[in-house]
PDB file of C-alpha atoms in Angstrom:
ATOM      1  CA  ILE A 100     -23.280  27.563  60.401  1.00  0.00           C
ATOM      2  CA  GLY A 101     -26.306  25.550  61.704  1.00  0.00           C
ATOM      3  CA  ASP A 102     -29.106  24.078  59.094  1.00  0.00           C
ATOM      4  CA  VAL A 103     -31.406  26.846  59.299  1.00  0.00           C
ATOM      5  CA  ASP A 104     -34.830  26.049  58.174  1.00  0.00           C
ATOM      6  CA  ALA A 105     -36.602  29.630  59.313  1.00  0.00           C
ATOM      7  CA  PRO A 106     -35.962  32.552  60.910  1.00  0.00           C
ATOM      8  CA  GLY A 107     -36.269  32.254  64.550  1.00  0.00           C
ATOM      9  CA  GLY A 108     -36.056  28.462  63.957  1.00  0.00           C
ATOM     10  CA  ALA A 109     -33.181  25.504  66.464  1.00  0.00           C
ATOM     11  CA  GLY A 110     -30.842  26.792  64.017  1.00  0.00           C
ATOM     12  CA  ALA A 111     -31.521  30.757  64.105  1.00  0.00           C
ATOM     13  CA  ALA A 112     -28.949  32.913  65.905  1.00  0.00           C
ATOM     14  CA  PRO A 113     -30.126  35.334  68.231  1.00  0.00           C
ATOM     15  CA  ALA A 114     -30.493  38.765  67.170  1.00  0.00           C
ATOM     16  CA  GLU A 115     -28.628  41.205  67.937  1.00  0.00           C
ATOM     17  CA  GLU A 116     -29.718  44.705  70.837  1.00  0.00           C
ATOM     18  CA  SER A 117     -28.677  46.911  68.099  1.00  0.00           C
ATOM     19  CA  GLY A 118     -32.121  46.058  66.448  1.00  0.00           C
ATOM     20  CA  ALA A 119     -30.410  45.507  63.295  1.00  0.00           C
ATOM     21  CA  ALA A 120     -32.368  42.409  61.533  1.00  0.00           C
ATOM     22  CA  MET A 121     -30.477  39.603  60.129  1.00  0.00           C
ATOM     23  CA  MET A 122     -30.266  38.628  56.881  1.00  0.00           C
ATOM     24  CA  MET A 123     -30.531  35.044  55.328  1.00  0.00           C
ATOM     25  CA  GLN A 124     -28.242  33.839  51.843  1.00  0.00           C
ATOM     26  CA  ASP A 125     -27.389  31.094  51.013  1.00  0.00           C
ATOM     27  CA  ALA A 126     -27.555  29.722  54.757  1.00  0.00           C
ATOM     28  CA  VAL A 127     -25.001  32.053  55.736  1.00  0.00           C
ATOM     29  CA  ILE A 128     -26.377  35.363  58.118  1.00  0.00           C
ATOM     30  CA  VAL A 129     -25.244  38.611  57.016  1.00  0.00           C
ATOM     31  CA  PRO A 130     -25.992  41.593  59.172  1.00  0.00           C
ATOM     32  CA  GLU A 131     -26.873  44.519  58.050  1.00  0.00           C
ATOM     33  CA  PRO A 132     -24.935  47.995  59.239  1.00  0.00           C
ATOM     34  CA  PRO A 133     -26.855  50.202  61.149  1.00  0.00           C
ATOM     35  CA  ALA A 134     -28.925  52.672  58.729  1.00  0.00           C
ATOM     36  CA  GLU A 135     -27.836  55.842  60.432  1.00  0.00           C
ATOM     37  CA  GLU A 136     -24.282  55.121  59.764  1.00  0.00           C
ATOM     38  CA  ALA A 137     -21.988  54.669  57.212  1.00  0.00           C
ATOM     39  CA  PRO A 138     -20.132  51.834  56.044  1.00  0.00           C
ATOM     40  CA  MET A 139     -16.738  51.827  56.659  1.00  0.00           C
ATOM     41  CA  GLY A 140     -16.237  55.905  57.235  1.00  0.00           C
ATOM     42  CA  PHE A 141     -17.667  56.387  53.446  1.00  0.00           C
ATOM     43  CA  ALA A 142     -20.572  59.505  53.394  1.00  0.00           C
ATOM     44  CA  ALA A 143     -23.871  57.775  52.480  1.00  0.00           C
ATOM     45  CA  ALA A 144     -25.324  57.449  48.820  1.00  0.00           C
ATOM     46  CA  PRO A 145     -27.634  60.674  47.968  1.00  0.00           C
ATOM     47  CA  GLU A 146     -31.563  58.758  48.008  1.00  0.00           C
ATOM     48  CA  ASP A 147     -32.192  59.469  44.198  1.00  0.00           C
ATOM     49  CA  ALA A 148     -28.722  57.714  43.380  1.00  0.00           C
ATOM     50  CA  GLY A 149     -29.642  55.359  40.241  1.00  0.00           C
ATOM     51  CA  ALA A 150     -32.451  57.385  38.862  1.00  0.00           C
ATOM     52  CA  GLU A 151     -30.819  58.840  36.792  1.00  0.00           C
ATOM     53  CA  PRO A 152     -27.891  57.590  34.253  1.00  0.00           C
ATOM     54  CA  ILE A 153     -24.813  59.083  34.054  1.00  0.00           C
ATOM     55  CA  GLU A 154     -23.367  61.033  31.634  1.00  0.00           C
ATOM     56  CA  LEU A 155     -19.781  60.761  30.667  1.00  0.00           C
ATOM     57  CA  GLY A 156     -18.147  64.010  28.482  1.00  0.00           C
ATOM     58  CA  ALA A 157     -15.124  63.871  26.647  1.00  0.00           C
ATOM     59  CA  PRO A 158     -12.468  61.977  26.693  1.00  0.00           C
ATOM     60  CA  VAL A 159      -9.364  63.712  28.072  1.00  0.00           C
ATOM     61  CA  PRO A 160      -6.645  64.536  25.999  1.00  0.00           C
ATOM     62  CA  ALA A 161      -3.288  62.634  26.590  1.00  0.00           C
ATOM     63  CA  GLU A 162      -0.948  65.179  28.606  1.00  0.00           C
ATOM     64  CA  ASP A 163       2.053  63.735  26.605  1.00  0.00           C
ATOM     65  CA  GLY A 164       0.771  65.391  23.204  1.00  0.00           C
ATOM     66  CA  MET A 165      -0.387  62.184  21.678  1.00  0.00           C
ATOM     67  CA  ASP A 166      -3.965  62.206  20.145  1.00  0.00           C
ATOM     68  CA  ALA A 167      -5.558  58.456  19.554  1.00  0.00           C
ATOM     69  CA  LEU A 168      -4.382  56.593  16.701  1.00  0.00           C
ATOM     70  CA  PRO A 169      -6.627  57.149  14.099  1.00  0.00           C
ATOM     71  CA  GLU A 170      -7.886  53.429  12.988  1.00  0.00           C
ATOM     72  CA  PRO A 171      -6.287  52.206   9.510  1.00  0.00           C
ATOM     73  CA  GLU A 172      -8.651  52.627   6.757  1.00  0.00           C
ATOM     74  CA  PRO A 173      -8.800  48.841   5.262  1.00  0.00           C
ATOM     75  CA  GLU A 174      -6.765  48.320   1.611  1.00  0.00           C
ATOM     76  CA  GLU A 175      -8.500  47.649  -1.576  1.00  0.00           C
ATOM     77  CA  PRO A 176      -6.729  44.913  -3.078  1.00  0.00           C
ATOM     78  CA  THR A 177      -5.298  45.858  -5.770  1.00  0.00           C
ATOM     79  CA  GLY A 178      -3.778  42.768  -7.480  1.00  0.00           C
ATOM     80  CA  PRO A 179      -3.302  39.202  -6.710  1.00  0.00           C
ATOM     81  CA  THR A 180      -2.094  38.018  -2.985  1.00  0.00           C
ATOM     82  CA  PRO A 181       1.067  36.738  -3.084  1.00  0.00           C
ATOM     83  CA  MET A 182      -0.553  33.262  -1.475  1.00  0.00           C
ATOM     84  CA  SER A 183      -3.207  33.211  -4.627  1.00  0.00           C
ATOM     85  CA  ILE A 184       0.143  33.855  -7.317  1.00  0.00           C
ATOM     86  CA  TRP A 185       2.000  30.826  -5.347  1.00  0.00           C
ATOM     87  CA  ASN A 186      -0.949  28.342  -5.304  1.00  0.00           C
ATOM     88  CA  ASP A 187      -1.921  29.487  -9.431  1.00  0.00           C
ATOM     89  CA  GLU A 188       1.822  28.257  -9.724  1.00  0.00           C
ATOM     90  CA  TRP A 189       0.927  24.964  -7.363  1.00  0.00           C
ATOM     91  CA  GLN A 190      -1.293  24.187  -9.936  1.00  0.00           C
ATOM     92  CA  VAL A 191       0.258  25.416 -13.190  1.00  0.00           C
ATOM     93  CA  THR A 192       3.429  22.985 -11.446  1.00  0.00           C
ATOM     94  CA  LEU A 193       1.471  19.994 -10.246  1.00  0.00           C
ATOM     95  CA  LYS A 194      -0.681  19.942 -13.725  1.00  0.00           C
ATOM     96  CA  ASP A 195       3.040  19.998 -15.692  1.00  0.00           C
ATOM     97  CA  ARG A 196       4.004  16.452 -13.676  1.00  0.00           C
ATOM     98  CA  LYS A 197       0.747  14.959 -14.719  1.00  0.00           C
ATOM     99  CA  ASP A 198       0.935  15.404 -17.563  1.00  0.00           C
ATOM    100  CA  ALA A 199       4.839  14.078 -17.740  1.00  0.00           C
ATOM    101  CA  GLU A 200       3.603  11.117 -15.803  1.00  0.00           C
ATOM    102  CA  ASN A 201       0.588  10.352 -18.119  1.00  0.00           C
ATOM    103  CA  ALA A 202       2.685  10.181 -20.898  1.00  0.00           C
ATOM    104  CA  LYS A 203       5.481   8.162 -19.523  1.00  0.00           C
ATOM    105  CA  LYS A 204       3.493   5.390 -17.957  1.00  0.00           C
ATOM    106  CA  ALA A 205       1.203   6.064 -22.193  1.00  0.00           C
ATOM    107  CA  GLU A 206       4.935   4.886 -23.397  1.00  0.00           C
ATOM    108  CA  VAL A 207       5.850   2.061 -20.754  1.00  0.00           C
ATOM    109  CA  ILE A 208       2.229   0.481 -21.434  1.00  0.00           C
ATOM    110  CA  GLU A 209       3.320   0.998 -24.864  1.00  0.00           C
ATOM    111  CA  GLN A 210       6.583  -1.195 -24.411  1.00  0.00           C
ATOM    112  CA  ALA A 211       4.846  -3.350 -22.701  1.00  0.00           C
ATOM    113  CA  ASN A 212       2.870  -4.272 -25.608  1.00  0.00           C
ATOM    114  CA  ALA A 213       4.956  -4.696 -27.605  1.00  0.00           C
ATOM    115  CA  ASP A 214       7.655  -6.946 -25.194  1.00  0.00           C
ATOM    116  CA  LEU A 215       4.323  -8.886 -25.367  1.00  0.00           C
ATOM    117  CA  GLU A 216       4.120  -9.108 -28.725  1.00  0.00           C
ATOM    118  CA  ALA A 217       7.703 -10.366 -29.399  1.00  0.00           C
ATOM    119  CA  PHE A 218       7.358 -12.446 -26.527  1.00  0.00           C
ATOM    120  CA  GLN A 219       4.512 -13.996 -27.757  1.00  0.00           C
ATOM    121  CA  ALA A 220       6.321 -14.753 -31.438  1.00  0.00           C
ATOM    122  CA  ALA A 221       9.231 -15.851 -30.104  1.00  0.00           C
ATOM    123  CA  ARG A 222       7.548 -18.526 -27.489  1.00  0.00           C
ATOM    124  CA  GLU A 223       4.821 -19.521 -31.148  1.00  0.00           C
ATOM    125  CA  ALA A 224       8.249 -19.944 -33.238  1.00  0.00           C
ATOM    126  CA  LYS A 225       9.590 -22.435 -30.240  1.00  0.00           C
ATOM    127  CA  ARG A 226       6.047 -23.786 -30.021  1.00  0.00           C
ATOM    128  CA  GLU A 227       5.979 -24.678 -34.051  1.00  0.00           C
ATOM    129  CA  ALA A 228      10.258 -25.870 -34.060  1.00  0.00           C
ATOM    130  CA  ARG A 229       9.461 -27.946 -30.901  1.00  0.00           C
ATOM    131  CA  MET A 230       6.601 -29.710 -32.758  1.00  0.00           C
ATOM    132  CA  ALA A 231       8.047 -29.770 -35.785  1.00  0.00           C
ATOM    133  CA  THR A 232      11.523 -31.859 -34.214  1.00  0.00           C
ATOM    134  CA  ASN A 233       8.434 -34.029 -32.565  1.00  0.00           C
ATOM    135  CA  ARG A 234       6.971 -34.998 -35.808  1.00  0.00           C
ATOM    136  CA  SER A 235      10.523 -35.790 -37.660  1.00  0.00           C
ATOM    137  CA  ASP A 236      11.332 -38.005 -33.877  1.00  0.00           C
ATOM    138  CA  GLU A 237       8.529 -39.519 -34.327  1.00  0.00           C
ATOM    139  CA  GLN A 238       8.904 -40.252 -38.197  1.00  0.00           C
ATOM    140  CA  GLU A 239      12.188 -41.430 -36.885  1.00  0.00           C
ATOM    141  CA  LYS A 240      11.174 -44.152 -34.491  1.00  0.00           C
ATOM    142  CA  LEU A 241       8.090 -45.085 -37.024  1.00  0.00           C
ATOM    143  CA  GLU A 242      10.801 -45.812 -39.179  1.00  0.00           C
ATOM    144  CA  ALA A 243      13.326 -48.067 -36.859  1.00  0.00           C
ATOM    145  CA  LEU A 244       9.626 -50.133 -35.656  1.00  0.00           C
ATOM    146  CA  GLU A 245       8.818 -51.111 -39.607  1.00  0.00           C
ATOM    147  CA  ALA A 246      12.319 -52.104 -40.010  1.00  0.00           C
ATOM    148  CA  ASP A 247      12.544 -54.575 -36.805  1.00  0.00           C
ATOM    149  CA  LEU A 248       9.621 -55.681 -37.510  1.00  0.00           C
ATOM    150  CA  GLU A 249      11.269 -56.808 -41.387  1.00  0.00           C
ATOM    151  CA  ASN A 250      14.429 -57.600 -40.123  1.00  0.00           C
ATOM    152  CA  ASP A 251      14.732 -61.548 -38.766  1.00  0.00           C
ATOM    153  CA  ASN A 252      17.204 -61.521 -35.584  1.00  0.00           C
ATOM    154  CA  SER A 253      14.912 -60.964 -32.765  1.00  0.00           C
ATOM    155  CA  TRP A 254      18.532 -60.449 -30.464  1.00  0.00           C
ATOM    156  CA  GLN A 255      19.122 -57.043 -32.684  1.00  0.00           C
ATOM    157  CA  LYS A 256      15.520 -55.933 -31.686  1.00  0.00           C
ATOM    158  CA  VAL A 257      16.801 -56.931 -27.444  1.00  0.00           C
ATOM    159  CA  CYS A 258      19.626 -54.894 -28.100  1.00  0.00           C
ATOM    160  CA  LYS A 259      17.693 -51.397 -28.992  1.00  0.00           C
ATOM    161  CA  LEU A 260      16.063 -52.384 -25.583  1.00  0.00           C
ATOM    162  CA  VAL A 261      18.478 -52.532 -23.579  1.00  0.00           C
ATOM    163  CA  GLU A 262      20.890 -50.157 -22.272  1.00  0.00           C
ATOM    164  CA  LEU A 263      24.029 -51.530 -23.497  1.00  0.00           C
ATOM    165  CA  SER A 264      26.679 -49.030 -22.297  1.00  0.00           C
ATOM    166  CA  GLN A 265      25.925 -47.698 -18.566  1.00  0.00           C
ATOM    167  CA  ASP A 266      28.634 -49.404 -16.866  1.00  0.00           C
ATOM    168  CA  SER A 267      27.590 -51.370 -14.008  1.00  0.00           C
ATOM    169  CA  VAL A 268      26.439 -49.495 -10.985  1.00  0.00           C
ATOM    170  CA  GLU A 269      28.533 -49.827  -7.681  1.00  0.00           C
ATOM    171  CA  GLY A 270      27.318 -52.246  -5.434  1.00  0.00           C
ATOM    172  CA  GLY A 271      24.962 -53.646  -7.871  1.00  0.00           C
ATOM    173  CA  ALA A 272      25.383 -57.544  -9.917  1.00  0.00           C
ATOM    174  CA  ASP A 273      27.698 -57.647 -12.214  1.00  0.00           C
ATOM    175  CA  THR A 274      26.907 -57.749 -15.631  1.00  0.00           C
ATOM    176  CA  LYS A 275      29.188 -57.150 -17.698  1.00  0.00           C
ATOM    177  CA  LYS A 276      28.721 -61.216 -19.175  1.00  0.00           C
ATOM    178  CA  MET A 277      24.903 -61.001 -20.137  1.00  0.00           C
ATOM    179  CA  ARG A 278      26.043 -57.904 -21.879  1.00  0.00           C
ATOM    180  CA  ASP A 279      28.494 -59.392 -24.076  1.00  0.00           C
ATOM    181  CA  VAL A 280      26.269 -62.260 -24.508  1.00  0.00           C
ATOM    182  CA  MET A 281      23.526 -59.924 -26.192  1.00  0.00           C
ATOM    183  CA  ILE A 282      26.297 -58.310 -28.477  1.00  0.00           C
ATOM    184  CA  PHE A 283      27.830 -61.503 -29.564  1.00  0.00           C
ATOM    185  CA  LEU A 284      23.701 -62.758 -30.423  1.00  0.00           C
ATOM    186  CA  LYS A 285      23.335 -60.190 -32.233  1.00  0.00           C
ATOM    187  CA  ASN A 286      26.458 -59.519 -34.102  1.00  0.00           C
ATOM    188  CA  GLU A 287      26.118 -63.312 -35.135  1.00  0.00           C
ATOM    189  CA  PRO A 288      22.783 -63.972 -36.643  1.00  0.00           C
ATOM    190  CA  SER A 289      23.291 -67.639 -37.424  1.00  0.00           C
ATOM    191  CA  ARG A 290      24.390 -68.506 -33.701  1.00  0.00           C
ATOM    192  CA  ALA A 291      21.305 -66.869 -32.295  1.00  0.00           C
ATOM    193  CA  THR A 292      18.724 -68.811 -34.694  1.00  0.00           C
ATOM    194  CA  VAL A 293      20.528 -72.111 -33.387  1.00  0.00           C
ATOM    195  CA  LEU A 294      19.903 -70.931 -29.888  1.00  0.00           C
ATOM    196  CA  SER A 295      16.384 -69.788 -30.644  1.00  0.00           C
ATOM    197  CA  ASN A 296      15.679 -73.763 -31.864  1.00  0.00           C
TER     198      ASN A 296
END
C-alpha cells in the first residue's frame, strides 16, 4: 500500500475494467461490488429497506412448558437486620469496656495519689529526723570544741585530730612510733608541758 494523495495520483491503482468505482477509506482501497450481482449469493436488499421500523411480536413461549420467571418482589423490612442488631450489641460492648476502663483508670489514679502522699509523708519524716540528728551532732561538736578550749593539754587536741586507731598502710611509712609518742604525751600532761617549754 503506498501513499495516496488524491484519486488518480502517483500512488493510485489503475481502475478496473468492470467499471467498479474505487473507494478509499483510511488509506485502504476497497472495491465496490458490481450493482447487478448480489454479494456472496444472497438476495439483494429491498430498496425501501430501513425506511420503516421493524416491529417485533410477542415473545415465543418456551417449548418445555416453563414460563418466564416472575420478578421477585422487594421485601419490606419487618424489623432490624441482623447486621444492625450486631452493631447495636457491639456498641453496647464497647460502651461497657470503656466504662470499665474509665473505672480502672480512676482507681489507679486514686491509688497513685495515695501512694504519692504516703511517699511525701515518709520523705518529710525522714528529712525531719535527719535534721534533728544533724542538730544534735552539731551541738555535741560545739560542746567538744568548748571543752577543748578549756583544756590545757594541747596534745589531747592533737590526738583528736589524728586517726590513731588505723593500722599503717601496706608499703607506707611505719607510723607506730609516732602514734605511741602522741598517746604518751596525751596521757602524761606533765611530760607534755616539759617538752613544750
